[in-house]
């Protein structure tokens, strides 16, 4: 049987492989800044979510925090506020949709669908009027919730539009409880 001769790598083969490897690394180094610039910067990542300490809020207290450039209300509702919101028939609501980012888009605007399950006293909402983007005043208006003095929109204690020109309920952002005293918004 005849033996087949295998060619040993030459210096030229090594130079071809080394040149190709250096060229590939050079192309990757040149392209990386273009790929990396598509990632969000630190300021955008910082706005993506925020943690809120709610340990100091007593029933009836409200805390406003900034999230994604908007005011977000965290309210420790009283039993009377929860009862008032629960006892509203859906037929009395101007907007029948919950507008809660934690639920399906077509969830009905019941009080249970606007608050966190098991923590109904804690209410989290983007405090921006859905009419023209004004900032409503808390615990005012005909329904004891929020009132926008700019154009007269009245919201109840669950942030649902009940009177005035605003077309929709105020939005409930994505949020979760990290503990009994801390909420993560976003």
mmCIF file of C-alpha atoms in Angstrom:
data_model
loop_
_atom_site.group_PDB
_atom_site.id
_atom_site.type_symbol
_atom_site.label_atom_id
_atom_site.label_comp_id
_atom_site.label_asym_id
_atom_site.label_seq_id
_atom_site.Cartn_x
_atom_site.Cartn_y
_atom_site.Cartn_z
ATOM 1 C CA UNK A 1 0.000 0.000 0.000
ATOM 2 C CA UNK A 2 1.282 3.348 -0.959
ATOM 3 C CA UNK A 3 1.501 6.058 1.597
ATOM 4 C CA UNK A 4 -0.034 9.405 0.750
ATOM 5 C CA UNK A 5 2.094 12.347 1.455
ATOM 6 C CA UNK A 6 0.518 15.097 3.555
ATOM 7 C CA UNK A 7 1.792 18.533 2.999
ATOM 8 C CA UNK A 8 3.230 20.195 6.030
ATOM 9 C CA UNK A 9 2.092 23.742 6.718
ATOM 10 C CA UNK A 10 4.467 26.246 5.303
ATOM 11 C CA UNK A 11 5.424 29.672 6.454
ATOM 12 C CA UNK A 12 3.184 31.103 3.720
ATOM 13 C CA UNK A 13 0.145 29.189 5.149
ATOM 14 C CA UNK A 14 0.851 30.644 8.586
ATOM 15 C CA UNK A 15 1.054 34.166 7.162
ATOM 16 C CA UNK A 16 -2.289 33.740 5.328
ATOM 17 C CA UNK A 17 -4.040 32.513 8.515
ATOM 18 C CA UNK A 18 -2.454 35.186 10.719
ATOM 19 C CA UNK A 19 -3.308 37.970 8.224
ATOM 20 C CA UNK A 20 -6.921 36.727 7.999
ATOM 21 C CA UNK A 21 -7.260 36.605 11.809
ATOM 22 C CA UNK A 22 -5.844 40.115 12.236
ATOM 23 C CA UNK A 23 -8.144 41.372 9.464
ATOM 24 C CA UNK A 24 -11.219 39.782 11.126
ATOM 25 C CA UNK A 25 -10.340 41.358 14.475
ATOM 26 C CA UNK A 26 -9.803 44.709 12.751
ATOM 27 C CA UNK A 27 -13.197 44.559 11.015
ATOM 28 C CA UNK A 28 -14.908 43.614 14.309
ATOM 29 C CA UNK A 29 -13.165 46.495 16.104
ATOM 30 C CA UNK A 30 -14.210 48.926 13.368
ATOM 31 C CA UNK A 31 -17.864 47.749 13.337
ATOM 32 C CA UNK A 32 -18.366 47.523 17.132
ATOM 33 C CA UNK A 33 -18.921 51.278 17.738
ATOM 34 C CA UNK A 34 -21.700 51.283 15.131
ATOM 35 C CA UNK A 35 -23.412 48.325 16.774
ATOM 36 C CA UNK A 36 -22.886 49.630 20.313
ATOM 37 C CA UNK A 37 -24.410 53.047 19.537
ATOM 38 C CA UNK A 38 -27.787 51.324 19.040
ATOM 39 C CA UNK A 39 -27.925 50.345 22.729
ATOM 40 C CA UNK A 40 -29.799 52.696 25.084
ATOM 41 C CA UNK A 41 -27.603 55.095 27.016
ATOM 42 C CA UNK A 42 -27.374 55.206 30.797
ATOM 43 C CA UNK A 43 -29.949 57.982 31.157
ATOM 44 C CA UNK A 44 -32.543 55.971 29.215
ATOM 45 C CA UNK A 45 -31.851 52.859 31.275
ATOM 46 C CA UNK A 46 -32.187 54.872 34.479
ATOM 47 C CA UNK A 47 -35.662 56.002 33.437
ATOM 48 C CA UNK A 48 -36.789 52.492 32.528
ATOM 49 C CA UNK A 49 -37.718 51.636 36.100
ATOM 50 C CA UNK A 50 -37.667 53.119 39.555
ATOM 51 C CA UNK A 51 -38.003 51.688 43.034
ATOM 52 C CA UNK A 52 -40.223 53.487 45.525
ATOM 53 C CA UNK A 53 -40.094 53.097 49.309
ATOM 54 C CA UNK A 54 -43.692 53.210 50.575
ATOM 55 C CA UNK A 55 -43.000 52.367 54.229
ATOM 56 C CA UNK A 56 -43.830 55.878 55.469
ATOM 57 C CA UNK A 57 -47.221 56.154 53.723
ATOM 58 C CA UNK A 58 -50.169 55.884 56.091
ATOM 59 C CA UNK A 59 -53.744 55.310 54.844
ATOM 60 C CA UNK A 60 -54.798 58.491 53.025
ATOM 61 C CA UNK A 61 -51.206 59.522 52.169
ATOM 62 C CA UNK A 62 -49.957 60.077 48.622
ATOM 63 C CA UNK A 63 -46.434 60.066 47.219
ATOM 64 C CA UNK A 64 -45.601 61.407 43.764
ATOM 65 C CA UNK A 65 -42.480 60.145 42.005
ATOM 66 C CA UNK A 66 -41.068 60.831 38.559
ATOM 67 C CA UNK A 67 -40.915 57.930 36.113
ATOM 68 C CA UNK A 68 -40.037 58.336 32.424
ATOM 69 C CA UNK A 69 -40.500 62.072 32.824
ATOM 70 C CA UNK A 70 -44.069 61.754 34.116
ATOM 71 C CA UNK A 71 -45.505 62.097 37.616
ATOM 72 C CA UNK A 72 -46.653 58.782 39.073
ATOM 73 C CA UNK A 73 -48.902 58.768 42.128
ATOM 74 C CA UNK A 74 -48.590 56.058 44.778
ATOM 75 C CA UNK A 75 -51.543 56.319 47.151
ATOM 76 C CA UNK A 76 -52.327 54.309 50.260
ATOM 77 C CA UNK A 77 -56.108 54.427 49.905
ATOM 78 C CA UNK A 78 -58.430 54.411 52.883
ATOM 79 C CA UNK A 79 -61.181 51.808 53.278
ATOM 80 C CA UNK A 80 -63.755 54.481 52.399
ATOM 81 C CA UNK A 81 -61.920 55.260 49.127
ATOM 82 C CA UNK A 82 -61.711 51.567 48.224
ATOM 83 C CA UNK A 83 -65.419 51.040 49.004
ATOM 84 C CA UNK A 84 -66.387 54.110 46.958
ATOM 85 C CA UNK A 85 -64.419 52.792 43.965
ATOM 86 C CA UNK A 86 -65.787 49.235 44.294
ATOM 87 C CA UNK A 87 -69.406 50.384 44.455
ATOM 88 C CA UNK A 88 -69.359 52.205 41.103
ATOM 89 C CA UNK A 89 -71.335 50.306 38.446
ATOM 90 C CA UNK A 90 -69.379 49.876 35.201
ATOM 91 C CA UNK A 91 -72.289 51.453 33.343
ATOM 92 C CA UNK A 92 -71.595 54.742 35.186
ATOM 93 C CA UNK A 93 -68.049 54.907 33.796
ATOM 94 C CA UNK A 94 -67.202 57.057 30.807
ATOM 95 C CA UNK A 95 -64.322 54.715 29.876
ATOM 96 C CA UNK A 96 -65.066 50.999 30.515
ATOM 97 C CA UNK A 97 -61.431 49.880 29.933
ATOM 98 C CA UNK A 98 -59.030 49.473 32.892
ATOM 99 C CA UNK A 99 -55.984 50.979 31.069
ATOM 100 C CA UNK A 100 -53.749 48.906 33.352
ATOM 101 C CA UNK A 101 -50.437 47.914 31.715
ATOM 102 C CA UNK A 102 -50.302 44.889 34.036
ATOM 103 C CA UNK A 103 -53.467 43.393 32.478
ATOM 104 C CA UNK A 104 -54.927 42.608 29.066
ATOM 105 C CA UNK A 105 -55.790 45.635 26.935
ATOM 106 C CA UNK A 106 -59.541 45.020 27.117
ATOM 107 C CA UNK A 107 -59.815 44.374 30.884
ATOM 108 C CA UNK A 108 -62.886 46.093 32.380
ATOM 109 C CA UNK A 109 -62.334 49.161 34.564
ATOM 110 C CA UNK A 110 -63.351 47.597 37.856
ATOM 111 C CA UNK A 111 -61.544 48.759 40.967
ATOM 112 C CA UNK A 112 -59.957 45.304 41.244
ATOM 113 C CA UNK A 113 -58.478 45.713 37.746
ATOM 114 C CA UNK A 114 -57.023 49.110 38.599
ATOM 115 C CA UNK A 115 -55.264 48.027 41.839
ATOM 116 C CA UNK A 116 -52.838 45.217 42.688
ATOM 117 C CA UNK A 117 -54.431 41.908 43.693
ATOM 118 C CA UNK A 118 -54.262 41.433 47.450
ATOM 119 C CA UNK A 119 -52.987 44.986 47.969
ATOM 120 C CA UNK A 120 -56.073 46.962 46.972
ATOM 121 C CA UNK A 121 -55.186 49.807 49.318
ATOM 122 C CA UNK A 122 -52.088 50.607 47.217
ATOM 123 C CA UNK A 123 -52.948 52.503 44.080
ATOM 124 C CA UNK A 124 -50.328 53.403 41.436
ATOM 125 C CA UNK A 125 -51.207 55.632 38.474
ATOM 126 C CA UNK A 126 -49.617 58.002 35.969
ATOM 127 C CA UNK A 127 -50.967 61.367 37.134
ATOM 128 C CA UNK A 128 -51.548 62.937 33.713
ATOM 129 C CA UNK A 129 -54.994 64.044 32.577
ATOM 130 C CA UNK A 130 -56.053 62.149 29.477
ATOM 131 C CA UNK A 131 -57.659 65.247 27.967
ATOM 132 C CA UNK A 132 -54.690 67.523 27.276
ATOM 133 C CA UNK A 133 -51.907 66.204 29.516
ATOM 134 C CA UNK A 134 -52.384 68.484 32.529
ATOM 135 C CA UNK A 135 -51.527 67.381 36.075
ATOM 136 C CA UNK A 136 -54.725 66.757 38.100
ATOM 137 C CA UNK A 137 -54.981 67.725 41.768
ATOM 138 C CA UNK A 138 -55.350 64.835 44.207
ATOM 139 C CA UNK A 139 -58.247 64.142 46.561
ATOM 140 C CA UNK A 140 -60.440 66.768 44.959
ATOM 141 C CA UNK A 141 -63.372 66.942 42.603
ATOM 142 C CA UNK A 142 -66.854 65.492 42.711
ATOM 143 C CA UNK A 143 -65.715 61.908 43.337
ATOM 144 C CA UNK A 144 -62.930 62.460 45.885
ATOM 145 C CA UNK A 145 -60.178 61.277 43.524
ATOM 146 C CA UNK A 146 -58.428 63.668 41.169
ATOM 147 C CA UNK A 147 -59.593 66.888 39.559
ATOM 148 C CA UNK A 148 -58.042 68.653 36.564
ATOM 149 C CA UNK A 149 -58.808 72.371 37.016
ATOM 150 C CA UNK A 150 -57.663 73.233 33.488
ATOM 151 C CA UNK A 151 -60.754 71.829 31.780
ATOM 152 C CA UNK A 152 -62.817 70.312 34.599
ATOM 153 C CA UNK A 153 -62.171 66.572 34.351
ATOM 154 C CA UNK A 154 -63.171 64.589 37.454
ATOM 155 C CA UNK A 155 -61.603 61.218 38.317
ATOM 156 C CA UNK A 156 -62.674 58.866 41.107
ATOM 157 C CA UNK A 157 -60.484 57.205 43.763
ATOM 158 C CA UNK A 158 -59.431 54.557 41.219
ATOM 159 C CA UNK A 159 -58.315 57.151 38.643
ATOM 160 C CA UNK A 160 -61.275 56.498 36.354
ATOM 161 C CA UNK A 161 -62.781 59.389 34.407
ATOM 162 C CA UNK A 162 -66.235 60.219 35.736
ATOM 163 C CA UNK A 163 -66.923 63.718 34.408
ATOM 164 C CA UNK A 164 -65.511 66.394 32.149
ATOM 165 C CA UNK A 165 -63.888 66.284 28.723
ATOM 166 C CA UNK A 166 -61.180 63.662 29.376
ATOM 167 C CA UNK A 167 -61.872 60.599 27.206
ATOM 168 C CA UNK A 168 -59.998 57.867 29.108
ATOM 169 C CA UNK A 169 -59.064 56.653 32.570
ATOM 170 C CA UNK A 170 -55.607 57.626 33.767
ATOM 171 C CA UNK A 171 -53.020 54.955 32.973
ATOM 172 C CA UNK A 172 -51.736 52.405 35.465
ATOM 173 C CA UNK A 173 -48.058 51.670 34.684
ATOM 174 C CA UNK A 174 -46.345 48.309 34.929
ATOM 175 C CA UNK A 175 -45.404 47.849 38.565
ATOM 176 C CA UNK A 176 -44.713 45.102 41.072
ATOM 177 C CA UNK A 177 -44.194 44.795 44.794
ATOM 178 C CA UNK A 178 -40.594 43.907 45.665
ATOM 179 C CA UNK A 179 -41.604 43.684 49.317
ATOM 180 C CA UNK A 180 -44.370 45.014 51.561
ATOM 181 C CA UNK A 181 -42.569 48.370 51.666
ATOM 182 C CA UNK A 182 -41.064 48.693 48.194
ATOM 183 C CA UNK A 183 -42.623 49.008 44.718
ATOM 184 C CA UNK A 184 -40.803 48.760 41.400
ATOM 185 C CA UNK A 185 -42.397 50.897 38.680
ATOM 186 C CA UNK A 186 -41.480 49.971 35.124
#
